[in-house]
CSV table of C-alpha atoms in Angstrom, one decimal:
chain,number,residue,atom,x,y,z
A,1,UNK,CA,0.1,-0.2,-0.2
A,2,UNK,CA,1.3,3.8,-1.1
A,3,UNK,CA,1.5,6.1,1.6
A,4,UNK,CA,-1.0,8.6,2.2
A,5,UNK,CA,-1.9,11.2,5.4
A,6,UNK,CA,-5.9,9.3,5.2
A,7,UNK,CA,-7.1,9.2,7.8
A,8,UNK,CA,-9.0,5.8,7.4
A,9,UNK,CA,-7.0,3.2,9.5
A,10,UNK,CA,-4.9,1.1,7.0
A,11,UNK,CA,-6.5,-2.4,7.5
A,12,UNK,CA,-10.3,-0.3,6.5
A,13,UNK,CA,-8.4,0.9,2.8
A,14,UNK,CA,-7.2,-1.9,2.2
A,15,UNK,CA,-10.5,-3.9,2.3
A,16,UNK,CA,-12.4,-0.9,1.0
A,17,UNK,CA,-9.5,-0.5,-2.0
A,18,UNK,CA,-10.6,-5.1,-2.3
A,19,UNK,CA,-13.9,-4.2,-3.2
A,20,UNK,CA,-13.3,-1.5,-4.7
A,21,UNK,CA,-11.1,-3.3,-7.6
A,22,UNK,CA,-13.8,-6.5,-7.4
A,23,UNK,CA,-15.8,-3.7,-9.1
A,24,UNK,CA,-13.6,-2.3,-11.2
A,25,UNK,CA,-13.1,-5.8,-12.9
A,26,UNK,CA,-16.9,-5.9,-14.1
A,27,UNK,CA,-17.6,-1.5,-14.5
A,28,UNK,CA,-14.8,-2.6,-17.3
A,29,UNK,CA,-15.8,-5.7,-17.8
A,30,UNK,CA,-19.4,-3.9,-18.8
A,31,UNK,CA,-17.6,-0.3,-20.9
A,32,UNK,CA,-16.9,-3.6,-23.5
A,33,UNK,CA,-20.2,-5.8,-23.3
A,34,UNK,CA,-21.5,-2.2,-24.5
A,35,UNK,CA,-19.1,-1.4,-26.9
A,36,UNK,CA,-19.8,-5.0,-28.4
A,37,UNK,CA,-23.4,-3.7,-28.8
A,38,UNK,CA,-22.8,-0.5,-29.8
A,39,UNK,CA,-20.4,-2.0,-32.8
A,40,UNK,CA,-22.5,-5.0,-33.4
A,41,UNK,CA,-26.4,-3.8,-33.0
A,42,UNK,CA,-28.2,-3.6,-36.4
A,43,UNK,CA,-32.0,-3.6,-37.7
A,44,UNK,CA,-34.2,-1.1,-37.8
A,45,UNK,CA,-34.2,1.0,-34.4
A,46,UNK,CA,-29.1,1.1,-35.9
A,47,UNK,CA,-29.3,4.6,-35.2
A,48,UNK,CA,-31.2,5.2,-31.6
A,49,UNK,CA,-29.2,1.9,-30.2
A,50,UNK,CA,-26.3,2.8,-31.6
A,51,UNK,CA,-25.4,6.5,-30.1
A,52,UNK,CA,-27.8,4.8,-27.1
A,53,UNK,CA,-24.9,2.5,-25.6
A,54,UNK,CA,-21.9,5.0,-27.5
A,55,UNK,CA,-22.9,6.6,-24.2
A,56,UNK,CA,-23.7,4.5,-22.0
A,57,UNK,CA,-20.7,3.3,-22.6
A,58,UNK,CA,-19.2,6.8,-22.6
A,59,UNK,CA,-20.3,6.9,-18.0
A,60,UNK,CA,-19.6,3.4,-17.4
A,61,UNK,CA,-16.6,3.9,-18.1
A,62,UNK,CA,-16.6,7.5,-16.2
A,63,UNK,CA,-17.3,5.0,-13.1
A,64,UNK,CA,-14.6,2.9,-13.8
A,65,UNK,CA,-12.5,5.9,-14.3
A,66,UNK,CA,-13.9,7.2,-10.2
A,67,UNK,CA,-13.8,3.6,-9.1
A,68,UNK,CA,-10.2,3.7,-10.1
A,69,UNK,CA,-8.8,6.9,-9.0
A,70,UNK,CA,-10.7,6.3,-5.3
A,71,UNK,CA,-8.7,2.9,-4.7
A,72,UNK,CA,-6.3,4.9,-5.6
A,73,UNK,CA,-7.1,7.8,-3.0
A,74,UNK,CA,-6.8,5.4,-0.8
A,75,UNK,CA,-3.5,4.2,-1.0
A,76,UNK,CA,-4.0,0.5,-3.5
A,77,UNK,CA,-3.7,-0.1,-7.2
A,78,UNK,CA,-6.3,-0.1,-9.3
A,79,UNK,CA,-5.4,-3.2,-11.1
A,80,UNK,CA,-7.7,-2.5,-14.9
A,81,UNK,CA,-5.5,-4.3,-17.2
A,82,UNK,CA,-8.1,-5.8,-19.7
A,83,UNK,CA,-6.1,-9.5,-18.5
A,84,UNK,CA,-8.0,-8.7,-14.7
A,85,UNK,CA,-10.6,-7.2,-16.4
A,86,UNK,CA,-11.3,-10.8,-17.9
A,87,UNK,CA,-10.1,-13.0,-14.8
A,88,UNK,CA,-12.1,-10.8,-12.1
A,89,UNK,CA,-15.6,-10.2,-13.7
A,90,UNK,CA,-18.6,-11.0,-11.9
A,91,UNK,CA,-20.3,-10.3,-14.2
A,92,UNK,CA,-22.1,-13.4,-17.2
A,93,UNK,CA,-20.0,-13.1,-20.9
A,94,UNK,CA,-21.9,-11.2,-23.2
A,95,UNK,CA,-23.6,-13.2,-26.0
A,96,UNK,CA,-20.9,-13.3,-29.4
A,97,UNK,CA,-23.3,-13.5,-32.1
A,98,UNK,CA,-26.4,-11.6,-31.6
A,99,UNK,CA,-27.1,-8.3,-34.4
A,100,UNK,CA,-30.7,-7.9,-33.8
A,101,UNK,CA,-31.7,-4.7,-31.5
A,102,UNK,CA,-34.1,-6.7,-29.6
A,103,UNK,CA,-31.2,-9.0,-27.9
A,104,UNK,CA,-28.6,-6.0,-27.3
A,105,UNK,CA,-31.3,-4.1,-25.3
A,106,UNK,CA,-32.1,-7.1,-23.5
A,107,UNK,CA,-27.8,-8.7,-22.7
A,108,UNK,CA,-26.6,-5.0,-22.0
A,109,UNK,CA,-29.7,-4.7,-20.0
A,110,UNK,CA,-29.6,-7.1,-17.8
A,111,UNK,CA,-25.7,-6.0,-17.0
A,112,UNK,CA,-26.0,-3.3,-16.0
A,113,UNK,CA,-28.8,-4.6,-13.9
A,114,UNK,CA,-26.1,-7.6,-12.0
A,115,UNK,CA,-23.4,-4.6,-11.9
A,116,UNK,CA,-25.5,-2.2,-10.1
A,117,UNK,CA,-27.6,-5.0,-7.8
A,118,UNK,CA,-23.6,-5.6,-6.8
A,119,UNK,CA,-23.5,-2.3,-7.2
A,120,UNK,CA,-26.2,-1.8,-4.0
A,121,UNK,CA,-24.9,-5.1,-2.4
A,122,UNK,CA,-22.0,-2.7,-0.9
A,123,UNK,CA,-23.3,0.0,-0.2
A,124,UNK,CA,-24.0,-0.9,3.6
A,125,UNK,CA,-20.7,-2.8,3.9
A,126,UNK,CA,-18.5,-0.3,2.9
A,127,UNK,CA,-20.3,2.5,5.5
A,128,UNK,CA,-20.1,-0.4,8.4
A,129,UNK,CA,-16.2,-0.1,8.1
A,130,UNK,CA,-16.3,3.2,8.1
A,131,UNK,CA,-15.9,4.2,4.4
A,132,UNK,CA,-18.4,6.3,4.2
A,133,UNK,CA,-17.0,8.1,1.5
A,134,UNK,CA,-16.8,5.3,-0.4
A,135,UNK,CA,-19.9,4.1,0.5
A,136,UNK,CA,-21.1,7.2,-0.8
A,137,UNK,CA,-19.6,7.2,-4.4
A,138,UNK,CA,-20.7,3.4,-4.5
A,139,UNK,CA,-25.0,5.4,-3.8
A,140,UNK,CA,-23.8,8.0,-6.7
A,141,UNK,CA,-22.0,4.9,-9.3
A,142,UNK,CA,-25.6,3.3,-8.4
A,143,UNK,CA,-27.4,5.4,-9.3
A,144,UNK,CA,-26.0,5.9,-12.8
A,145,UNK,CA,-26.0,3.0,-13.4
A,146,UNK,CA,-29.8,3.0,-12.7
A,147,UNK,CA,-30.5,5.6,-15.0
A,148,UNK,CA,-28.2,3.6,-17.9
A,149,UNK,CA,-31.0,0.8,-17.3
A,150,UNK,CA,-33.9,2.9,-17.9
A,151,UNK,CA,-32.6,5.0,-21.4
A,152,UNK,CA,-32.2,1.4,-22.4
A,153,UNK,CA,-35.0,-0.8,-20.8
A,154,UNK,CA,-37.0,2.5,-22.0
A,155,UNK,CA,-36.5,0.6,-25.4
A,156,UNK,CA,-38.3,-2.3,-25.5
A,157,UNK,CA,-41.9,-1.7,-25.9
A,158,UNK,CA,-44.0,-2.6,-22.8
A,159,UNK,CA,-46.2,-6.3,-23.5
A,160,UNK,CA,-50.1,-5.3,-21.8
A,161,UNK,CA,-51.0,-7.1,-19.0
């Protein structure tokens, strides 16, 4: 761990860094999954989905940056290489060979939801550790992911009940 004047104990910082790196790996994977959809979507809603997926990918990339910078700010190392992300991501692998817009919407929405759920599950444990700032960061990212999920899911026509 790098020296820092951060007043959190080394134990708290180490535990927070571990949680941050877990989610950094998934965020990098999520970014790549959304770009996969962006590059490969086809169909009548191509341009709308192509542009939407690009905006979602930009947002997710920003979340990756925040996670990595917080890990560094706590004196840790951000493990953000593609190799580490592929090894450590908890997301379900993105399906290859799909082109249909609805299939991409479903796949992206599923990954966004899984990532958002994991972020929410980490908020309380981080707060209980005593790292309220990292907990708050996870709350911020969770809200952002939920917003992106809403934008993506809004491309599905609701079924009449």
